[in-house]
Amino acid sequence: MKSFQVVEFGKPLEMREYVNPIPEGEELLIKISACGVCHSDLHLADGFYDLGNGKKITLADRGTKLPFTPGHEITGEVISKGEKAKINIGDKGIVFPWIGCQFCDACHNEKETLCENPKYLGARLNGGYSDHIIIPNARYLVSYGDLDPAQAAPYACSGLTAYSALKKIPNTNNNEFILVVGAGGVGMNGILLASAVHKAKIIAIDIDENKRNEAKKIGAVAAFSLDQLKDIKELCNGKIVGAIDFVGTEKTTDFAVNIINKGGTVVVVGLYGGSVSLSIPLIPMRSLNLKGSYIGELSELKELIDIIKSGSVKLINVKTQKLNTANEAMDDLRNGKVNGRIILQP
Ligand SMILES: [Zn+2]
Ligand SMILES: [Zn+2]
């Protein structure tokens, strides 16, 4: 098999050829149809996450061994399986990449993103910038029905992250509002998927006027910049029940916490970095709910794929290109040239 791998942090990926692995036990060998290029792949290739204020987490410290294949938005087909795997050869699906240790309580309860010893595909185990991949168990392959495999792929990360964040806000009514702070890729997914989860109207908040206009085109009832607090409050008239911070800076989280109504829920998703100071008495006095949301669970991916298959929401804009353009795809993403999702196909 051919894989595009991080051989040295901070350097372009290199194509390496290997003999196809043989699945054992409950493992499956998947022939990859498509793999999305996600922002976090850039961090993995760089070898660090920037925490702000000069702090970094390096992947070498976290035990990532090189060479290593990135890519976690994977669709494909089962071409061989271990003797204990319960699936048919030829079955197709989207891979749930956020796999835990498979042994702890979190993993047994299908809360794998809460596992303390994760084995994420494309982060800890080899991922989808390849023509084949081993996955540890058939339960991590979710059928996507008649969807185009390239169209389905980004729901494993970008779509799932937005969906899981929306679900962390309690049920809403159609006279209420949810603020989507940051109308980048994941935020746009939040707007596209909102109607499948909530009755509330969506307002987009972004510093970029083009993104605000785009957000209105895909379903936001209004869009504002961060400094239009007064206009937002006037429009919403005390009915802002949720805010999702898809950026995760001091400024955006502070904005969300300050604008939310009593009893409202702020969900922080973005990992940009920084810290906020919270007035402690205001947390009880305003019955504030502050939650973090990290990607999403297997059960949520299944729900999400059912929503996508039903045709009730508009889909993510995807652009397919050959796997051997992986480095160009990553450069384009790094340089902000990507509109929608780039999908690599072997
Ligand atoms: Zn991702
Ligand atoms: Zn676990």
GROMACS .gro file of C-alpha atoms and ligand atoms in nm:
model
  348
    1MET     CA    1   0.000   0.000   0.000
    2LYS     CA    2   0.098   0.361  -0.056
    3SER     CA    3   0.079   0.606   0.235
    4PHE     CA    4   0.164   0.974   0.260
    5GLN     CA    5   0.347   1.004   0.590
    6VAL     CA    6   0.496   1.252   0.830
    7VAL     CA    7   0.859   1.136   0.827
    8GLU     CA    8   0.998   1.443   1.001
    9PHE     CA    9   0.792   1.710   1.185
   10GLY     CA   10   0.774   2.038   0.995
   11LYS     CA   11   0.866   1.878   0.660
   12PRO     CA   12   0.640   1.783   0.364
   13LEU     CA   13   0.478   1.439   0.374
   14GLU     CA   14   0.663   1.159   0.195
   15MET     CA   15   0.508   0.873   0.001
   16ARG     CA   16   0.607   0.536   0.145
   17GLU     CA   17   0.513   0.192   0.013
   18TYR     CA   18   0.436  -0.100   0.242
   19VAL     CA   19   0.298  -0.451   0.211
   20ASN     CA   20  -0.077  -0.446   0.290
   21PRO     CA   21  -0.125  -0.527   0.660
   22ILE     CA   22  -0.315  -0.847   0.745
   23PRO     CA   23  -0.610  -0.791   0.982
   24GLU     CA   24  -0.615  -1.009   1.294
   25GLY     CA   25  -0.891  -1.092   1.546
   26GLU     CA   26  -1.163  -0.829   1.517
   27GLU     CA   27  -0.963  -0.602   1.285
   28LEU     CA   28  -1.066  -0.501   0.932
   29LEU     CA   29  -0.858  -0.395   0.634
   30ILE     CA   30  -1.032  -0.108   0.457
   31LYS     CA   31  -0.963   0.001   0.100
   32ILE     CA   32  -0.991   0.378   0.128
   33SER     CA   33  -1.227   0.568  -0.103
   34ALA     CA   34  -1.178   0.918   0.035
   35CYS     CA   35  -1.010   1.112   0.315
   36GLY     CA   36  -1.076   1.473   0.413
   37VAL     CA   37  -0.796   1.719   0.485
   38CYS     CA   38  -0.856   1.875   0.828
   39HIS     CA   39  -0.685   2.167   1.002
   40SER     CA   40  -0.560   1.938   1.279
   41ASP     CA   41  -0.362   1.741   1.017
   42LEU     CA   42  -0.149   2.054   0.980
   43HIS     CA   43  -0.068   2.052   1.353
   44LEU     CA   44   0.016   1.683   1.336
   45ALA     CA   45   0.255   1.742   1.047
   46ASP     CA   46   0.407   2.045   1.222
   47GLY     CA   47   0.453   1.838   1.537
   48PHE     CA   48   0.297   2.080   1.784
   49TYR     CA   49  -0.014   2.263   1.899
   50ASP     CA   50   0.023   2.629   1.988
   51LEU     CA   51  -0.140   2.698   2.326
   52GLY     CA   52  -0.081   3.073   2.310
   53ASN     CA   53   0.148   3.284   2.531
   54GLY     CA   54   0.447   3.101   2.385
   55LYS     CA   55   0.329   2.760   2.518
   56LYS     CA   56   0.325   2.452   2.295
   57ILE     CA   57   0.225   2.085   2.324
   58THR     CA   58   0.461   1.880   2.109
   59LEU     CA   59   0.356   1.551   1.957
   60ALA     CA   60   0.695   1.399   2.030
   61ASP     CA   61   0.620   1.455   2.402
   62ARG     CA   62   0.282   1.288   2.359
   63GLY     CA   63   0.445   0.977   2.216
   64THR     CA   64   0.367   1.012   1.844
   65LYS     CA   65   0.616   0.789   1.664
   66LEU     CA   66   0.741   0.864   1.313
   67PRO     CA   67   0.683   0.782   1.033
   68PHE     CA   68   0.314   0.820   1.075
   69THR     CA   69   0.012   0.860   0.840
   70PRO     CA   70  -0.230   1.149   0.914
   71GLY     CA   71  -0.595   1.169   0.806
   72HIS     CA   72  -0.909   1.098   1.010
   73GLU     CA   73  -1.205   1.170   0.778
   74ILE     CA   74  -1.209   0.834   0.606
   75THR     CA   75  -1.458   0.636   0.399
   76GLY     CA   76  -1.391   0.299   0.239
   77GLU     CA   77  -1.474  -0.065   0.182
   78VAL     CA   78  -1.389  -0.381   0.377
   79ILE     CA   79  -1.155  -0.599   0.169
   80SER     CA   80  -1.036  -0.844   0.435
   81LYS     CA   81  -1.102  -0.915   0.802
   82GLY     CA   82  -0.971  -1.098   1.105
   83GLU     CA   83  -1.129  -1.430   1.208
   84LYS     CA   84  -1.346  -1.268   1.479
   85ALA     CA   85  -1.469  -0.965   1.279
   86LYS     CA   86  -1.846  -0.946   1.236
   87ILE     CA   87  -1.889  -0.776   0.900
   88ASN     CA   88  -1.910  -0.871   0.532
   89ILE     CA   89  -1.635  -0.825   0.277
   90GLY     CA   90  -1.751  -0.546   0.045
   91ASP     CA   91  -1.938  -0.353   0.317
   92LYS     CA   92  -1.879   0.021   0.288
   93GLY     CA   93  -1.884   0.291   0.547
   94ILE     CA   94  -1.745   0.598   0.715
   95VAL     CA   95  -1.477   0.523   0.974
   96PHE     CA   96  -1.527   0.652   1.330
   97PRO     CA   97  -1.167   0.757   1.402
   98TRP     CA   98  -1.201   0.874   1.767
   99ILE     CA   99  -1.128   0.532   1.909
  100GLY     CA  100  -1.043   0.486   2.274
  101CYS     CA  101  -0.844   0.214   2.453
  102GLN     CA  102  -1.155  -0.012   2.418
  103PHE     CA  103  -1.115  -0.135   2.779
  104CYS     CA  104  -1.211   0.149   3.017
  105ASP     CA  105  -1.561   0.249   3.139
  106ALA     CA  106  -1.574   0.544   2.897
  107CYS     CA  107  -1.507   0.312   2.603
  108HIS     CA  108  -1.758   0.050   2.720
  109ASN     CA  109  -2.023   0.323   2.752
  110GLU     CA  110  -1.950   0.456   2.400
  111LYS     CA  111  -1.805   0.780   2.540
  112GLU     CA  112  -1.472   0.724   2.371
  113THR     CA  113  -1.375   1.090   2.353
  114LEU     CA  114  -1.362   1.075   2.736
  115CYS     CA  115  -1.110   0.786   2.729
  116GLU     CA  116  -0.783   0.878   2.903
  117ASN     CA  117  -0.580   0.659   2.668
  118PRO     CA  118  -0.710   0.736   2.317
  119LYS     CA  119  -0.596   0.554   2.003
  120TYR     CA  120  -0.729   0.802   1.748
  121LEU     CA  121  -0.682   0.706   1.385
  122GLY     CA  122  -0.468   0.960   1.205
  123ALA     CA  123  -0.328   1.087   1.535
  124ARG     CA  124  -0.207   0.790   1.743
  125LEU     CA  125  -0.261   0.510   1.487
  126ASN     CA  126  -0.198   0.543   1.112
  127GLY     CA  127  -0.473   0.732   0.933
  128GLY     CA  128  -0.632   0.789   0.595
  129TYR     CA  129  -0.371   0.961   0.374
  130SER     CA  130  -0.325   0.619   0.222
  131ASP     CA  131  -0.500   0.367   0.000
  132HIS     CA  132  -0.557   0.121   0.286
  133ILE     CA  133  -0.609   0.132   0.661
  134ILE     CA  134  -0.657  -0.116   0.945
  135ILE     CA  135  -0.944  -0.042   1.184
  136PRO     CA  136  -0.966  -0.235   1.513
  137ASN     CA  137  -1.335  -0.334   1.513
  138ALA     CA  138  -1.635  -0.347   1.278
  139ARG     CA  139  -1.836  -0.125   1.512
  140TYR     CA  140  -1.621   0.170   1.401
  141LEU     CA  141  -1.748   0.145   1.043
  142VAL     CA  142  -2.082   0.327   0.995
  143SER     CA  143  -2.273   0.260   0.673
  144TYR     CA  144  -2.338   0.571   0.466
  145GLY     CA  145  -2.593   0.412   0.233
  146ASP     CA  146  -2.605   0.566  -0.114
  147LEU     CA  147  -2.403   0.877  -0.029
  148ASP     CA  148  -2.096   0.964  -0.234
  149PRO     CA  149  -1.799   0.846  -0.020
  150ALA     CA  150  -1.619   1.179  -0.078
  151GLN     CA  151  -1.925   1.371   0.038
  152ALA     CA  152  -1.965   1.151   0.348
  153ALA     CA  153  -1.599   1.166   0.464
  154PRO     CA  154  -1.588   1.509   0.637
  155TYR     CA  155  -1.875   1.414   0.868
  156ALA     CA  156  -1.627   1.204   1.071
  157CYS     CA  157  -1.463   1.518   1.210
  158SER     CA  158  -1.583   1.856   1.087
  159GLY     CA  159  -1.952   1.753   1.075
  160LEU     CA  160  -1.942   1.548   1.396
  161THR     CA  161  -1.774   1.828   1.592
  162ALA     CA  162  -2.046   2.074   1.492
  163TYR     CA  163  -2.326   1.825   1.555
  164SER     CA  164  -2.204   1.721   1.900
  165ALA     CA  165  -2.166   2.088   2.003
  166LEU     CA  166  -2.523   2.166   1.890
  167LYS     CA  167  -2.651   1.871   2.093
  168LYS     CA  168  -2.491   2.006   2.411
  169ILE     CA  169  -2.743   2.292   2.411
  170PRO     CA  170  -3.077   2.176   2.560
  171ASN     CA  171  -3.387   2.173   2.337
  172THR     CA  172  -3.491   2.511   2.204
  173ASN     CA  173  -3.805   2.685   2.076
  174ASN     CA  174  -3.848   2.876   1.753
  175ASN     CA  175  -3.863   3.213   1.933
  176GLU     CA  176  -3.518   3.157   2.084
  177PHE     CA  177  -3.168   3.218   1.943
  178ILE     CA  178  -2.837   3.034   1.929
  179LEU     CA  179  -2.519   3.224   1.845
  180VAL     CA  180  -2.262   3.050   1.627
  181VAL     CA  181  -1.938   3.231   1.702
  182GLY     CA  182  -1.688   3.182   1.418
  183ALA     CA  183  -1.820   3.099   1.073
  184GLY     CA  184  -1.517   2.901   0.952
  185GLY     CA  185  -1.543   2.540   0.832
  186VAL     CA  186  -1.680   2.381   1.151
  187GLY     CA  187  -1.897   2.684   1.232
  188MET     CA  188  -2.052   2.667   0.883
  189ASN     CA  189  -2.132   2.301   0.951
  190GLY     CA  190  -2.296   2.414   1.274
  191ILE     CA  191  -2.522   2.647   1.077
  192LEU     CA  192  -2.600   2.380   0.814
  193LEU     CA  193  -2.686   2.118   1.077
  194ALA     CA  194  -2.864   2.343   1.330
  195SER     CA  195  -3.214   2.282   1.194
  196ALA     CA  196  -3.172   1.907   1.244
  197VAL     CA  197  -3.115   1.958   1.618
  198HIS     CA  198  -3.280   2.287   1.718
  199LYS     CA  199  -3.589   2.498   1.656
  200ALA     CA  200  -3.403   2.814   1.763
  201LYS     CA  201  -3.294   3.068   1.504
  202ILE     CA  202  -2.921   3.088   1.432
  203ILE     CA  203  -2.717   3.407   1.439
  204ALA     CA  204  -2.362   3.398   1.304
  205ILE     CA  205  -2.085   3.604   1.462
  206ASP     CA  206  -1.765   3.660   1.266
  207ILE     CA  207  -1.508   3.934   1.212
  208ASP     CA  208  -1.503   3.868   0.835
  209GLU     CA  209  -1.782   4.027   0.631
  210ASN     CA  210  -1.758   3.762   0.355
  211LYS     CA  211  -1.809   3.486   0.609
  212ARG     CA  212  -2.104   3.674   0.760
  213ASN     CA  213  -2.266   3.696   0.417
  214GLU     CA  214  -2.196   3.330   0.346
  215ALA     CA  215  -2.348   3.234   0.685
  216LYS     CA  216  -2.670   3.417   0.596
  217LYS     CA  217  -2.686   3.236   0.262
  218ILE     CA  218  -2.677   2.895   0.430
  219GLY     CA  219  -2.932   2.955   0.704
  220ALA     CA  220  -2.831   3.214   0.966
  221VAL     CA  221  -3.114   3.467   1.019
  222ALA     CA  222  -2.860   3.743   1.085
  223ALA     CA  223  -2.485   3.792   1.116
  224PHE     CA  224  -2.285   4.037   1.326
  225SER     CA  225  -1.930   4.120   1.425
  226LEU     CA  226  -1.810   4.068   1.784
  227ASP     CA  227  -1.845   4.436   1.876
  228GLN     CA  228  -2.216   4.465   1.784
  229LEU     CA  229  -2.333   4.350   2.127
  230LYS     CA  230  -2.608   4.610   2.147
  231ASP     CA  231  -2.754   4.522   1.805
  232ILE     CA  232  -2.748   4.151   1.884
  233LYS     CA  233  -2.923   4.200   2.220
  234GLU     CA  234  -3.185   4.422   2.058
  235LEU     CA  235  -3.266   4.165   1.789
  236CYS     CA  236  -3.276   3.870   2.032
  237ASN     CA  237  -3.469   4.049   2.305
  238GLY     CA  238  -3.353   3.832   2.597
  239LYS     CA  239  -3.379   3.500   2.415
  240ILE     CA  240  -3.017   3.395   2.360
  241VAL     CA  241  -3.029   3.044   2.509
  242GLY     CA  242  -2.709   2.909   2.357
  243ALA     CA  243  -2.377   3.017   2.214
  244ILE     CA  244  -2.118   2.792   2.054
  245ASP     CA  245  -1.765   2.926   2.041
  246PHE     CA  246  -1.606   2.762   1.738
  247VAL     CA  247  -1.298   2.987   1.767
  248GLY     CA  248  -1.185   2.953   2.127
  249THR     CA  249  -0.999   3.277   2.192
  250GLU     CA  250  -1.016   3.494   2.502
  251LYS     CA  251  -1.226   3.743   2.306
  252THR     CA  252  -1.480   3.495   2.164
  253THR     CA  253  -1.537   3.296   2.484
  254ASP     CA  254  -1.565   3.619   2.683
  255PHE     CA  255  -1.818   3.749   2.429
  256ALA     CA  256  -2.027   3.429   2.452
  257VAL     CA  257  -2.027   3.422   2.833
  258ASN     CA  258  -2.125   3.789   2.855
  259ILE     CA  259  -2.406   3.788   2.599
  260ILE     CA  260  -2.583   3.466   2.697
  261ASN     CA  261  -2.912   3.494   2.886
  262LYS     CA  262  -2.969   3.361   3.237
  263GLY     CA  263  -2.974   2.981   3.236
  264GLY     CA  264  -2.813   2.974   2.892
  265THR     CA  265  -2.545   2.734   2.770
  266VAL     CA  266  -2.205   2.831   2.632
  267VAL     CA  267  -2.027   2.549   2.446
  268VAL     CA  268  -1.657   2.596   2.374
  269VAL     CA  269  -1.528   2.399   2.076
  270GLY     CA  270  -1.244   2.606   1.926
  271LEU     CA  271  -0.888   2.540   2.040
  272TYR     CA  272  -0.727   2.863   1.932
  273GLY     CA  273  -0.595   2.932   2.280
  274GLY     CA  274  -0.573   3.181   2.565
  275SER     CA  275  -0.752   3.213   2.896
  276VAL     CA  276  -1.056   3.400   3.034
  277SER     CA  277  -1.133   3.544   3.373
  278LEU     CA  278  -1.480   3.454   3.497
  279SER     CA  279  -1.664   3.642   3.766
  280ILE     CA  280  -1.752   3.358   4.005
  281PRO     CA  281  -2.072   3.507   4.160
  282LEU     CA  282  -2.215   3.559   3.812
  283ILE     CA  283  -2.195   3.184   3.740
  284PRO     CA  284  -2.460   3.097   4.005
  285MET     CA  285  -2.648   3.427   3.982
  286ARG     CA  286  -2.696   3.383   3.608
  287SER     CA  287  -2.726   3.000   3.626
  288LEU     CA  288  -2.460   2.986   3.359
  289ASN     CA  289  -2.377   2.654   3.191
  290LEU     CA  290  -2.027   2.638   3.048
  291LYS     CA  291  -1.938   2.322   2.857
  292GLY     CA  292  -1.649   2.195   2.652
  293SER     CA  293  -1.711   1.978   2.348
  294TYR     CA  294  -1.442   1.766   2.184
  295ILE     CA  295  -1.529   1.612   1.844
  296GLY     CA  296  -1.815   1.365   1.916
  297GLU     CA  297  -1.916   1.008   1.998
  298LEU     CA  298  -1.981   0.703   1.781
  299SER     CA  299  -2.356   0.714   1.861
  300GLU     CA  300  -2.362   1.077   1.743
  301LEU     CA  301  -2.186   0.990   1.417
  302LYS     CA  302  -2.456   0.727   1.353
  303GLU     CA  303  -2.732   0.983   1.418
  304LEU     CA  304  -2.557   1.238   1.201
  305ILE     CA  305  -2.517   1.001   0.906
  306ASP     CA  306  -2.891   0.919   0.931
  307ILE     CA  307  -2.967   1.293   0.912
  308ILE     CA  308  -2.739   1.333   0.609
  309LYS     CA  309  -2.894   1.031   0.436
  310SER     CA  310  -3.245   1.168   0.496
  311GLY     CA  311  -3.163   1.471   0.279
  312SER     CA  312  -3.306   1.716   0.535
  313VAL     CA  313  -2.996   1.937   0.556
  314LYS     CA  314  -2.767   2.102   0.301
  315LEU     CA  315  -2.433   1.923   0.272
  316ILE     CA  316  -2.074   2.037   0.318
  317ASN     CA  317  -1.909   2.170   0.005
  318VAL     CA  318  -1.636   1.924  -0.099
  319LYS     CA  319  -1.360   1.934  -0.360
  320THR     CA  320  -1.195   1.606  -0.455
  321GLN     CA  321  -0.836   1.562  -0.568
  322LYS     CA  322  -0.581   1.281  -0.597
  323LEU     CA  323  -0.410   1.143  -0.285
  324ASN     CA  324  -0.071   1.226  -0.437
  325THR     CA  325  -0.156   1.598  -0.405
  326ALA     CA  326  -0.168   1.567  -0.023
  327ASN     CA  327   0.113   1.819   0.030
  328GLU     CA  328  -0.044   2.076  -0.204
  329ALA     CA  329  -0.379   2.026  -0.028
  330MET     CA  330  -0.221   2.093   0.310
  331ASP     CA  331  -0.044   2.404   0.179
  332ASP     CA  332  -0.371   2.536   0.035
  333LEU     CA  333  -0.543   2.482   0.369
  334ARG     CA  334  -0.258   2.648   0.556
  335ASN     CA  335  -0.275   2.949   0.323
  336GLY     CA  336  -0.651   2.988   0.360
  337LYS     CA  337  -0.721   2.903  -0.005
  338VAL     CA  338  -0.978   2.633   0.067
  339ASN     CA  339  -1.350   2.691   0.036
  340GLY     CA  340  -1.528   2.386   0.182
  341ARG     CA  341  -1.336   2.061   0.232
  342ILE     CA  342  -1.057   1.909   0.024
  343ILE     CA  343  -1.103   1.534  -0.010
  344LEU     CA  344  -0.813   1.314  -0.115
  345GLN     CA  345  -0.886   1.004  -0.322
  346PRO     CA  346  -0.633   0.725  -0.392
  347ZN      ZN  347  -1.039   1.692   1.200
  348ZN      ZN  348  -1.084   0.381   2.699
   0.00000   0.00000   0.00000
